[in-house]
mmCIF file of C-alpha atoms in Angstrom:
data_model
loop_
_atom_site.group_PDB
_atom_site.id
_atom_site.type_symbol
_atom_site.label_atom_id
_atom_site.label_comp_id
_atom_site.label_asym_id
_atom_site.label_seq_id
_atom_site.Cartn_x
_atom_site.Cartn_y
_atom_site.Cartn_z
ATOM 1 C CA GLY A 1 74.927 32.883 58.219
ATOM 2 C CA ASP A 2 72.407 29.714 58.072
ATOM 3 C CA VAL A 3 71.023 30.555 54.155
ATOM 4 C CA TYR A 4 74.939 29.727 54.087
ATOM 5 C CA LYS A 5 74.424 26.602 56.671
ATOM 6 C CA ARG A 6 72.068 25.653 54.404
ATOM 7 C CA GLN A 7 73.757 25.195 51.134
ATOM 8 C CA SER A 8 77.011 23.884 53.096
ATOM 9 C CA MET A 9 74.242 21.221 53.825
ATOM 10 C CA ARG A 10 72.961 20.445 50.698
ATOM 11 C CA ARG A 11 76.406 19.902 48.636
ATOM 12 C CA THR A 12 77.775 17.750 51.454
ATOM 13 C CA LEU A 13 74.025 15.976 50.639
ATOM 14 C CA THR A 14 74.358 16.022 47.389
ATOM 15 C CA LEU A 15 78.335 13.959 47.791
ATOM 16 C CA LEU A 16 77.099 11.874 50.327
ATOM 17 C CA VAL A 17 73.501 10.638 48.260
ATOM 18 C CA ALA A 18 76.416 10.129 44.906
ATOM 19 C CA CYS A 19 78.480 8.482 47.276
ATOM 20 C CA PHE A 20 75.106 5.999 48.495
ATOM 21 C CA ALA A 21 74.611 5.361 45.668
ATOM 22 C CA ILE A 22 78.316 4.383 44.660
ATOM 23 C CA ILE A 23 78.310 2.392 48.047
ATOM 24 C CA SER A 24 74.854 0.366 46.919
ATOM 25 C CA SER A 25 76.067 -0.340 43.709
ATOM 26 C CA VAL A 26 79.351 -1.996 44.333
ATOM 27 C CA SER A 27 78.192 -3.594 47.040
ATOM 28 C CA ALA A 28 75.587 -5.515 45.340
ATOM 29 C CA ASN A 29 78.592 -6.352 43.016
ATOM 30 C CA GLN A 30 80.621 -7.674 45.874
ATOM 31 C CA LYS A 31 80.262 -11.705 47.537
ATOM 32 C CA ALA A 32 80.038 -11.024 50.826
ATOM 33 C CA PRO A 33 78.352 -7.668 52.508
ATOM 34 C CA LEU A 34 80.293 -4.690 54.330
ATOM 35 C CA LYS A 35 79.168 -5.196 58.215
ATOM 36 C CA GLY A 36 80.242 -2.498 60.097
ATOM 37 C CA ALA A 37 82.404 1.263 60.059
ATOM 38 C CA GLN A 38 86.172 -0.983 59.730
ATOM 39 C CA ASP A 39 84.087 -2.589 56.566
ATOM 40 C CA VAL A 40 82.644 1.447 55.719
ATOM 41 C CA LYS A 41 85.654 2.621 55.167
ATOM 42 C CA SER A 42 87.453 -0.473 53.574
ATOM 43 C CA PHE A 43 85.111 0.327 50.455
ATOM 44 C CA PHE A 44 86.166 3.879 50.288
ATOM 45 C CA ALA A 45 89.220 2.846 49.884
ATOM 46 C CA GLU A 46 88.455 0.810 47.956
ATOM 47 C CA ILE A 47 86.243 3.995 45.103
ATOM 48 C CA ASP A 48 89.077 5.820 46.694
ATOM 49 C CA LYS A 49 91.456 4.815 43.830
ATOM 50 C CA HIS A 50 88.884 5.262 41.127
ATOM 51 C CA HIS A 51 89.087 8.537 38.960
ATOM 52 C CA PHE A 52 84.866 9.780 39.809
ATOM 53 C CA GLY A 53 85.380 8.315 43.890
ATOM 54 C CA ASN A 54 88.401 9.388 44.490
ATOM 55 C CA SER A 55 87.074 13.572 43.820
ATOM 56 C CA LEU A 56 83.865 12.937 44.952
ATOM 57 C CA ILE A 57 85.908 11.613 48.065
ATOM 58 C CA SER A 58 88.083 14.839 47.536
ATOM 59 C CA LEU A 59 85.076 17.098 47.764
ATOM 60 C CA LEU A 60 83.552 16.470 50.773
ATOM 61 C CA ALA A 61 86.605 16.431 52.799
ATOM 62 C CA VAL A 62 86.860 19.729 51.822
ATOM 63 C CA HIS A 63 83.768 20.884 52.956
ATOM 64 C CA THR A 64 84.237 18.585 56.010
ATOM 65 C CA ALA A 65 87.380 20.821 56.635
ATOM 66 C CA ALA A 66 85.697 23.318 56.389
ATOM 67 C CA GLY A 67 83.519 23.008 59.165
ATOM 68 C CA SER A 68 79.915 22.388 57.208
ATOM 69 C CA PRO A 69 77.618 21.105 59.915
ATOM 70 C CA VAL A 70 77.519 17.610 59.361
ATOM 71 C CA ASP A 71 75.613 16.848 62.275
ATOM 72 C CA GLU A 72 72.931 18.622 61.127
ATOM 73 C CA ILE A 73 73.138 16.285 58.113
ATOM 74 C CA ASP A 74 69.702 14.009 59.527
ATOM 75 C CA VAL A 75 67.673 16.397 60.065
ATOM 76 C CA LEU A 76 68.632 17.614 56.338
ATOM 77 C CA LEU A 77 67.993 14.611 54.967
ATOM 78 C CA ALA A 78 64.261 14.576 56.738
ATOM 79 C CA GLN A 79 63.807 18.135 55.331
ATOM 80 C CA ILE A 80 64.556 16.005 52.195
ATOM 81 C CA ARG A 81 62.076 13.577 52.104
ATOM 82 C CA GLN A 82 59.702 15.385 53.585
ATOM 83 C CA GLU A 83 60.070 17.559 50.395
ATOM 84 C CA LEU A 84 60.047 15.036 48.092
ATOM 85 C CA ILE A 85 57.083 13.063 49.414
ATOM 86 C CA ASP A 86 55.522 16.293 48.660
ATOM 87 C CA GLN A 87 56.369 17.191 45.318
ATOM 88 C CA GLN A 88 55.633 13.378 44.931
ATOM 89 C CA ALA A 89 52.017 13.964 46.257
ATOM 90 C CA SER A 90 51.795 16.736 44.039
ATOM 91 C CA ASP A 91 52.553 14.896 40.721
ATOM 92 C CA ASP A 92 50.002 12.786 41.487
ATOM 93 C CA GLU A 93 47.373 15.216 42.175
ATOM 94 C CA ALA A 94 48.609 17.257 38.429
ATOM 95 C CA ASN A 95 48.608 13.138 37.399
ATOM 96 C CA ARG A 96 44.440 12.966 38.327
ATOM 97 C CA THR A 97 43.907 16.166 37.121
ATOM 98 C CA ASN A 98 45.673 15.840 33.730
ATOM 99 C CA GLN A 99 44.145 12.161 33.279
ATOM 100 C CA ALA A 100 40.106 13.622 34.492
ATOM 101 C CA ASN A 101 41.153 15.996 31.503
ATOM 102 C CA CYS A 102 42.236 13.771 29.047
ATOM 103 C CA GLU A 103 39.161 11.695 29.799
ATOM 104 C CA ALA A 104 37.046 14.257 29.169
ATOM 105 C CA LEU A 105 38.654 15.732 26.275
ATOM 106 C CA LEU A 106 38.636 11.685 25.039
ATOM 107 C CA THR A 107 35.034 11.509 25.260
ATOM 108 C CA GLN A 108 35.059 14.753 24.232
ATOM 109 C CA PHE A 109 36.427 14.453 20.856
ATOM 110 C CA ASP A 110 34.780 10.032 20.915
ATOM 111 C CA GLN A 111 31.796 11.838 20.444
ATOM 112 C CA GLU A 112 31.718 14.642 18.232
ATOM 113 C CA ARG A 113 32.837 11.577 16.297
ATOM 114 C CA ARG A 114 30.762 8.959 16.559
ATOM 115 C CA TYR A 115 28.043 12.596 15.427
ATOM 116 C CA HIS A 116 29.186 13.540 12.463
ATOM 117 C CA ALA A 117 30.452 10.219 11.877
ATOM 118 C CA THR A 118 26.262 9.141 12.381
ATOM 119 C CA GLU A 119 25.331 13.071 9.849
ATOM 120 C CA ARG A 120 27.605 11.954 7.484
ATOM 121 C CA ASP A 121 25.768 7.990 6.990
ATOM 122 C CA ASN A 122 22.433 9.626 7.969
ATOM 123 C CA ALA A 123 23.162 12.098 5.215
ATOM 124 C CA GLN A 124 24.718 9.347 2.453
ATOM 125 C CA THR A 125 21.740 7.308 2.635
ATOM 126 C CA ARG A 126 19.513 10.077 2.654
ATOM 127 C CA LEU A 127 21.640 10.691 -0.498
ATOM 128 C CA THR A 128 20.543 7.322 -1.968
ATOM 129 C CA GLU A 129 16.955 7.045 -1.263
ATOM 130 C CA THR A 130 16.558 10.346 -3.291
ATOM 131 C CA GLN A 131 18.852 9.897 -6.224
ATOM 132 C CA ALA A 132 16.462 6.844 -6.802
ATOM 133 C CA ALA A 133 13.702 8.742 -5.309
ATOM 134 C CA LEU A 134 14.501 11.546 -7.791
ATOM 135 C CA GLU A 135 15.192 9.152 -10.920
ATOM 136 C CA GLN A 136 11.769 7.340 -9.838
ATOM 137 C CA ALA A 137 10.060 11.155 -9.937
ATOM 138 C CA GLU A 138 11.442 12.043 -13.735
ATOM 139 C CA LYS A 139 9.971 8.995 -15.312
ATOM 140 C CA ASP A 140 6.740 9.634 -13.728
ATOM 141 C CA LEU A 141 6.807 13.202 -14.909
ATOM 142 C CA ALA A 142 8.009 11.870 -18.726
ATOM 143 C CA ALA A 143 4.738 9.485 -18.366
ATOM 144 C CA THR A 144 2.473 12.097 -17.071
ATOM 145 C CA ILE A 145 3.112 14.701 -19.588
ATOM 146 C CA THR A 146 3.185 10.996 -22.561
ATOM 147 C CA ALA A 147 -0.473 11.114 -20.732
ATOM 148 C CA ILE A 148 -0.901 14.291 -20.775
ATOM 149 C CA GLY A 149 -1.069 14.780 -24.932
ATOM 150 C CA VAL A 150 -2.754 11.455 -25.157
ATOM 151 C CA ASN A 151 -5.408 12.981 -23.106
ATOM 152 C CA ALA A 152 -5.252 16.305 -25.165
ATOM 153 C CA ARG A 153 -5.334 14.551 -29.014
ATOM 154 C CA ARG A 154 -8.324 12.852 -27.548
ATOM 155 C CA LEU A 155 -10.317 15.503 -26.694
ATOM 156 C CA GLU A 156 -9.618 17.654 -29.378
ATOM 157 C CA GLU A 157 -10.469 14.264 -32.027
ATOM 158 C CA GLY A 158 -13.361 13.883 -29.840
ATOM 159 C CA GLN A 159 -15.354 17.674 -29.973
ATOM 160 C CA GLN A 160 -13.485 17.115 -34.079
ATOM 161 C CA THR A 161 -15.837 14.147 -33.419
ATOM 162 C CA ARG A 162 -18.563 15.522 -32.491
ATOM 163 C CA ASP A 163 -18.723 18.723 -34.958
ATOM 164 C CA SER A 164 -18.235 16.298 -37.187
ATOM 165 C CA GLN A 165 -21.859 14.734 -35.742
ATOM 166 C CA ARG A 166 -23.200 17.181 -35.121
ATOM 167 C CA GLU A 167 -23.063 18.808 -38.687
ATOM 168 C CA GLN A 168 -24.229 16.061 -40.807
ATOM 169 C CA TYR A 169 -27.070 15.578 -38.436
ATOM 170 C CA LEU A 170 -28.372 19.864 -38.820
ATOM 171 C CA ILE A 171 -27.656 19.347 -43.434
ATOM 172 C CA ARG A 172 -29.251 15.935 -42.433
ATOM 173 C CA ASN A 173 -32.346 17.533 -40.378
ATOM 174 C CA ASP A 174 -32.198 20.290 -42.453
ATOM 175 C CA ASP A 175 -32.994 17.937 -45.057
ATOM 176 C CA TYR A 176 -35.365 16.033 -43.404
ATOM 177 C CA ASP A 177 -37.816 19.273 -42.899
ATOM 178 C CA GLN A 178 -37.579 19.735 -46.270
ATOM 179 C CA ALA A 179 -38.325 16.653 -47.227
ATOM 180 C CA ILE A 180 -41.416 16.894 -45.376
ATOM 181 C CA GLN A 181 -41.998 20.631 -46.386
ATOM 182 C CA ALA A 182 -41.984 18.852 -49.950
ATOM 183 C CA VAL A 183 -44.644 16.349 -49.679
ATOM 184 C CA ASP A 184 -46.855 18.823 -47.020
ATOM 185 C CA GLU A 185 -46.930 21.204 -50.285
ATOM 186 C CA ALA A 186 -47.687 18.044 -52.978
ATOM 187 C CA THR A 187 -49.668 16.312 -50.936
ATOM 188 C CA THR A 188 -51.930 19.779 -50.675
ATOM 189 C CA LEU A 189 -51.923 20.749 -54.165
ATOM 190 C CA VAL A 190 -53.003 16.957 -54.997
ATOM 191 C CA GLN A 191 -55.567 17.697 -52.333
ATOM 192 C CA HIS A 192 -56.831 20.663 -54.357
ATOM 193 C CA LEU A 193 -56.851 18.218 -57.332
ATOM 194 C CA LYS A 194 -59.339 16.198 -55.211
ATOM 195 C CA SER A 195 -61.887 18.827 -53.798
ATOM 196 C CA GLY A 196 -62.129 19.796 -57.500
ATOM 197 C CA SER A 197 -59.000 22.140 -59.233
ATOM 198 C CA SER A 198 -58.361 21.770 -62.284
ATOM 199 C CA PHE A 199 -54.480 20.686 -63.027
ATOM 200 C CA ALA A 200 -53.868 24.068 -65.084
ATOM 201 C CA GLN A 201 -54.406 27.035 -61.708
ATOM 202 C CA LEU A 202 -52.291 24.594 -60.128
ATOM 203 C CA LYS A 203 -49.225 23.008 -63.318
ATOM 204 C CA GLY A 204 -46.870 25.623 -61.512
ATOM 205 C CA ARG A 205 -46.943 24.776 -58.337
ATOM 206 C CA PHE A 206 -46.365 21.133 -58.867
ATOM 207 C CA GLN A 207 -44.138 21.584 -61.217
ATOM 208 C CA LYS A 208 -42.406 23.651 -57.957
ATOM 209 C CA VAL A 209 -43.061 20.041 -55.693
ATOM 210 C CA GLN A 210 -42.157 17.292 -58.519
ATOM 211 C CA SER A 211 -38.415 19.555 -58.911
ATOM 212 C CA LYS A 212 -38.368 19.665 -54.900
ATOM 213 C CA LEU A 213 -39.372 15.542 -54.392
ATOM 214 C CA ASN A 214 -36.530 15.578 -57.549
ATOM 215 C CA GLU A 215 -33.715 16.822 -55.550
ATOM 216 C CA GLN A 216 -35.162 15.244 -52.861
ATOM 217 C CA LEU A 217 -34.621 12.181 -54.843
ATOM 218 C CA LYS A 218 -31.071 12.414 -55.649
ATOM 219 C CA ASN A 219 -30.364 12.018 -51.540
ATOM 220 C CA SER A 220 -32.910 9.916 -50.403
ATOM 221 C CA LYS A 221 -32.616 6.711 -48.682
ATOM 222 C CA HIS A 222 -36.214 6.550 -49.480
ATOM 223 C CA SER A 223 -35.655 6.271 -53.303
ATOM 224 C CA HIS A 224 -38.632 3.337 -53.334
ATOM 225 C CA LEU A 225 -41.497 5.898 -51.255
ATOM 226 C CA TYR A 226 -40.309 9.142 -53.512
ATOM 227 C CA THR A 227 -39.850 7.424 -57.021
ATOM 228 C CA PRO A 228 -43.786 6.108 -57.151
ATOM 229 C CA ILE A 229 -45.070 10.073 -56.321
ATOM 230 C CA ILE A 230 -42.899 11.633 -58.873
ATOM 231 C CA ALA A 231 -44.193 8.611 -60.825
ATOM 232 C CA SER A 232 -48.406 9.302 -60.523
ATOM 233 C CA LEU A 233 -47.660 13.655 -59.755
ATOM 234 C CA THR A 234 -46.382 13.179 -63.857
ATOM 235 C CA GLN A 235 -49.872 11.196 -64.528
ATOM 236 C CA LEU A 236 -51.918 13.768 -63.008
ATOM 237 C CA ALA A 237 -50.588 16.465 -65.654
ATOM 238 C CA SER A 238 -52.362 14.667 -68.632
ATOM 239 C CA LYS A 239 -56.057 12.673 -66.205
ATOM 240 C CA ALA A 240 -56.972 13.587 -62.650
ATOM 241 C CA ASP A 241 -58.093 10.524 -62.078
ATOM 242 C CA GLN A 242 -60.201 10.117 -58.241
ATOM 243 C CA GLU A 243 -58.425 6.928 -57.168
ATOM 244 C CA GLN A 244 -55.149 7.665 -58.386
ATOM 245 C CA VAL A 245 -55.678 10.946 -56.523
ATOM 246 C CA LYS A 246 -56.591 8.508 -54.041
ATOM 247 C CA ARG A 247 -53.209 6.626 -53.887
ATOM 248 C CA ILE A 248 -51.463 9.960 -54.591
ATOM 249 C CA LEU A 249 -52.663 10.946 -51.340
ATOM 250 C CA GLY A 250 -52.013 7.193 -49.524
ATOM 251 C CA LEU A 251 -48.278 7.429 -50.946
ATOM 252 C CA LEU A 252 -48.145 11.311 -49.546
ATOM 253 C CA ALA A 253 -49.011 9.987 -46.411
ATOM 254 C CA GLU A 254 -47.143 6.589 -45.495
ATOM 255 C CA LEU A 255 -43.818 9.090 -47.472
ATOM 256 C CA ARG A 256 -44.382 11.917 -44.943
ATOM 257 C CA THR A 257 -44.429 8.963 -42.141
ATOM 258 C CA ASN A 258 -41.371 7.876 -42.785
ATOM 259 C CA LEU A 259 -39.292 11.056 -43.314
ATOM 260 C CA VAL A 260 -40.749 12.577 -39.380
ATOM 261 C CA SER A 261 -40.337 8.707 -38.379
ATOM 262 C CA ASN A 262 -36.970 8.817 -39.227
ATOM 263 C CA LYS A 263 -36.323 12.308 -38.592
ATOM 264 C CA ALA A 264 -37.550 11.375 -34.854
ATOM 265 C CA SER A 265 -35.037 8.961 -34.955
ATOM 266 C CA GLU A 266 -32.135 10.825 -36.681
ATOM 267 C CA GLN A 267 -32.663 13.730 -33.300
ATOM 268 C CA ALA A 268 -32.322 10.228 -30.396
ATOM 269 C CA THR A 269 -29.077 9.500 -32.220
ATOM 270 C CA GLU A 270 -28.214 13.593 -32.347
ATOM 271 C CA GLU A 271 -29.177 13.730 -28.436
ATOM 272 C CA GLN A 272 -27.443 9.954 -28.070
ATOM 273 C CA GLN A 273 -23.987 10.918 -29.510
ATOM 274 C CA ALA A 274 -24.237 15.353 -27.758
ATOM 275 C CA ALA A 275 -24.600 13.650 -24.443
ATOM 276 C CA ASP A 276 -21.756 10.664 -24.629
ATOM 277 C CA TRP A 277 -19.417 12.476 -25.622
ATOM 278 C CA ALA A 278 -20.436 15.051 -22.973
ATOM 279 C CA ARG A 279 -19.813 12.289 -20.372
ATOM 280 C CA LEU A 280 -16.747 11.463 -22.004
ATOM 281 C CA LYS A 281 -15.407 15.314 -22.175
ATOM 282 C CA ALA A 282 -16.206 15.195 -18.554
ATOM 283 C CA ASP A 283 -13.747 12.478 -17.625
ATOM 284 C CA LEU A 284 -11.201 13.785 -20.053
ATOM 285 C CA GLU A 285 -10.842 17.059 -18.798
ATOM 286 C CA ALA A 286 -11.345 15.631 -14.881
ATOM 287 C CA GLU A 287 -9.307 13.148 -16.258
ATOM 288 C CA ARG A 288 -6.099 16.122 -17.304
ATOM 289 C CA GLU A 289 -7.025 18.441 -14.740
ATOM 290 C CA SER A 290 -5.621 15.753 -12.457
ATOM 291 C CA LEU A 291 -2.566 14.937 -14.806
ATOM 292 C CA LEU A 292 -1.703 18.693 -14.258
ATOM 293 C CA SER A 293 -2.316 18.653 -10.854
ATOM 294 C CA ARG A 294 -0.065 15.585 -10.700
ATOM 295 C CA ARG A 295 3.054 17.381 -13.079
ATOM 296 C CA GLN A 296 3.309 19.882 -10.700
ATOM 297 C CA SER A 297 3.353 17.790 -8.203
ATOM 298 C CA LEU A 298 6.224 15.826 -9.385
ATOM 299 C CA GLU A 299 8.627 18.658 -10.890
ATOM 300 C CA SER A 300 7.901 20.636 -6.888
ATOM 301 C CA ALA A 301 8.711 17.269 -5.669
ATOM 302 C CA ILE A 302 11.969 16.719 -8.562
ATOM 303 C CA GLU A 303 13.066 19.893 -7.823
ATOM 304 C CA THR A 304 12.594 19.543 -3.875
ATOM 305 C CA TYR A 305 14.133 16.156 -4.357
ATOM 306 C CA LYS A 306 17.761 18.158 -6.149
ATOM 307 C CA ARG A 307 17.527 20.731 -3.059
ATOM 308 C CA ILE A 308 17.465 18.059 -0.678
ATOM 309 C CA ILE A 309 20.896 15.938 -2.914
ATOM 310 C CA GLN A 310 22.345 18.966 -2.485
ATOM 311 C CA GLU A 311 22.360 19.646 1.073
ATOM 312 C CA SER A 312 23.037 16.274 1.303
ATOM 313 C CA ILE A 313 26.495 16.144 -0.550
ATOM 314 C CA GLU A 314 27.397 19.627 1.437
ATOM 315 C CA ALA A 315 26.326 17.744 4.932
ATOM 316 C CA ILE A 316 28.733 14.504 3.870
ATOM 317 C CA GLU A 317 30.752 17.362 2.823
ATOM 318 C CA TYR A 318 31.128 19.173 6.805
ATOM 319 C CA HIS A 319 30.537 16.196 7.687
ATOM 320 C CA THR A 320 33.887 13.536 6.800
ATOM 321 C CA VAL A 321 35.953 17.173 7.362
ATOM 322 C CA GLU A 322 34.535 17.784 11.162
ATOM 323 C CA TYR A 323 35.085 14.191 11.439
ATOM 324 C CA GLU A 324 38.980 14.840 10.675
ATOM 325 C CA LYS A 325 39.175 17.029 12.235
ATOM 326 C CA ALA A 326 37.715 15.409 15.056
ATOM 327 C CA ASN A 327 39.385 12.361 14.620
ATOM 328 C CA ASP A 328 42.657 14.009 14.581
ATOM 329 C CA ASN A 329 41.870 16.459 17.880
ATOM 330 C CA TRP A 330 41.156 12.801 19.609
ATOM 331 C CA ASN A 331 44.224 11.188 18.246
ATOM 332 C CA ASN A 332 47.078 14.430 19.717
ATOM 333 C CA GLU A 333 44.667 14.377 22.815
ATOM 334 C CA PHE A 334 45.504 10.337 23.050
ATOM 335 C CA GLU A 335 49.228 10.705 22.595
ATOM 336 C CA GLN A 336 49.461 14.230 24.671
ATOM 337 C CA CYS A 337 47.661 11.948 27.385
ATOM 338 C CA GLN A 338 50.375 9.105 27.185
ATOM 339 C CA VAL A 339 53.038 11.298 26.611
ATOM 340 C CA LEU A 340 52.458 13.148 30.320
ATOM 341 C CA SER A 341 51.659 9.219 31.866
ATOM 342 C CA ARG A 342 54.816 8.092 30.535
ATOM 343 C CA GLN A 343 56.405 11.942 32.257
ATOM 344 C CA TYR A 344 55.049 11.258 35.731
ATOM 345 C CA ILE A 345 55.576 7.429 35.197
ATOM 346 C CA LEU A 346 58.989 8.259 34.850
ATOM 347 C CA VAL A 347 59.483 11.007 37.570
ATOM 348 C CA THR A 348 57.279 8.278 39.645
ATOM 349 C CA GLN A 349 59.945 5.877 39.476
ATOM 350 C CA ALA A 350 63.132 8.534 39.600
ATOM 351 C CA ARG A 351 61.447 9.752 42.727
ATOM 352 C CA SER A 352 61.155 6.591 44.577
ATOM 353 C CA ARG A 353 64.313 5.465 43.783
ATOM 354 C CA GLU A 354 65.956 8.878 45.406
ATOM 355 C CA LEU A 355 63.504 7.969 47.822
ATOM 356 C CA ASP A 356 64.507 4.850 49.126
ATOM 357 C CA ILE A 357 68.336 6.412 49.087
ATOM 358 C CA ILE A 358 66.886 9.164 50.867
ATOM 359 C CA SER A 359 65.385 6.998 53.521
ATOM 360 C CA ARG A 360 68.404 4.323 53.293
ATOM 361 C CA LEU A 361 70.620 7.214 53.964
ATOM 362 C CA ILE A 362 68.549 8.360 57.131
ATOM 363 C CA GLU A 363 68.386 4.804 58.280
ATOM 364 C CA HIS A 364 72.312 3.833 58.007
ATOM 365 C CA PHE A 365 73.417 7.443 58.257
ATOM 366 C CA GLU A 366 75.646 7.055 61.529
ATOM 367 C CA THR A 367 77.312 4.389 60.258
ATOM 368 C CA LYS A 368 78.490 5.164 57.405
ATOM 369 C CA LEU A 369 79.597 8.461 58.253
ATOM 370 C CA ARG A 370 81.338 7.878 61.114
ATOM 371 C CA GLY A 371 82.770 4.260 59.024
ATOM 372 C CA LEU A 372 83.042 8.587 56.353
ATOM 373 C CA LYS A 373 85.131 10.638 58.742
ATOM 374 C CA GLU A 374 87.188 7.856 60.468
ATOM 375 C CA TYR A 375 88.388 6.935 56.953
ATOM 376 C CA MET A 376 89.309 10.662 55.959
ATOM 377 C CA ILE A 377 91.263 11.724 58.962
ATOM 378 C CA GLU A 378 93.492 8.343 57.966
ATOM 379 C CA ARG A 379 93.812 9.424 54.608
ATOM 380 C CA LEU A 380 94.991 13.209 55.619
#
């Protein structure tokens, strides 16, 4: 019943829309517009001559003869127009949603692109700077290792020099002690002669003293003092003259004074050299500790630089890949949004034409339907 009637009206309306579209197209090519029912009949007669137009009108005639409720077509037209309006409103809302989603996703993908591009550039800058720092640190480490070697050699050579100085001092100091002892023994013997002892009683001791003085003469800087003493002692062996004894005692006293003075000078020199080396050694050891600490610091820095370089390389690779992904996502989303936008525009334009046809059908329905009925009656 009602369902069949509504379906029949829709089929009839479809034919009318097709006819009206042809009417509009052909009318646009006429030199003068058609007016009134008579003009519509003339126009239908004209399109009835064409195969497609004949088929449409014949099919419409069959539906009309079958009792289709054409009087209700104006109501159906209004319903269809409202459906088109509702469909357009729904598409408008969907388009707004699509645009909002597109804008949100494009913004998100663009932010991801910018983030990964910035991180990639930062990693590249960090890599370049760290590579330069690593190169400088390796140069500094090489220089520090060289300086450590120089410091070690200075410490070793300085210690060797100091040990040699100490050894020579001890030898010279022992020589001075022996020389002073020999002079003291000689002085004692001469004083015994002065006190009345005979040379025969002291002969053995004299010979020992002379032997010591001769030995000192070979290694001493004071040969000019030893020579007259030894010569005088030799003379005492033949004749113990008091004046000669007194002169020898004077020479011995002078020699002893010089020996003691030189020994003190040698000791002062030894102490000064020891103090100088102690200061230099302390400086060198402090320098060594500083160099060792610097080497450790540089080695640690080099390891850190190498780790940062590796991390930077990995970061560049990672953010480059992620940038490409985000860029592909943006391009794909942009293209999809463009497709949706074009589809919306095309659908909207098509629906706008449909609405225009429906509105014109509603506006001119009575006139054009009356002319169509008359034409089909006459055609039969």
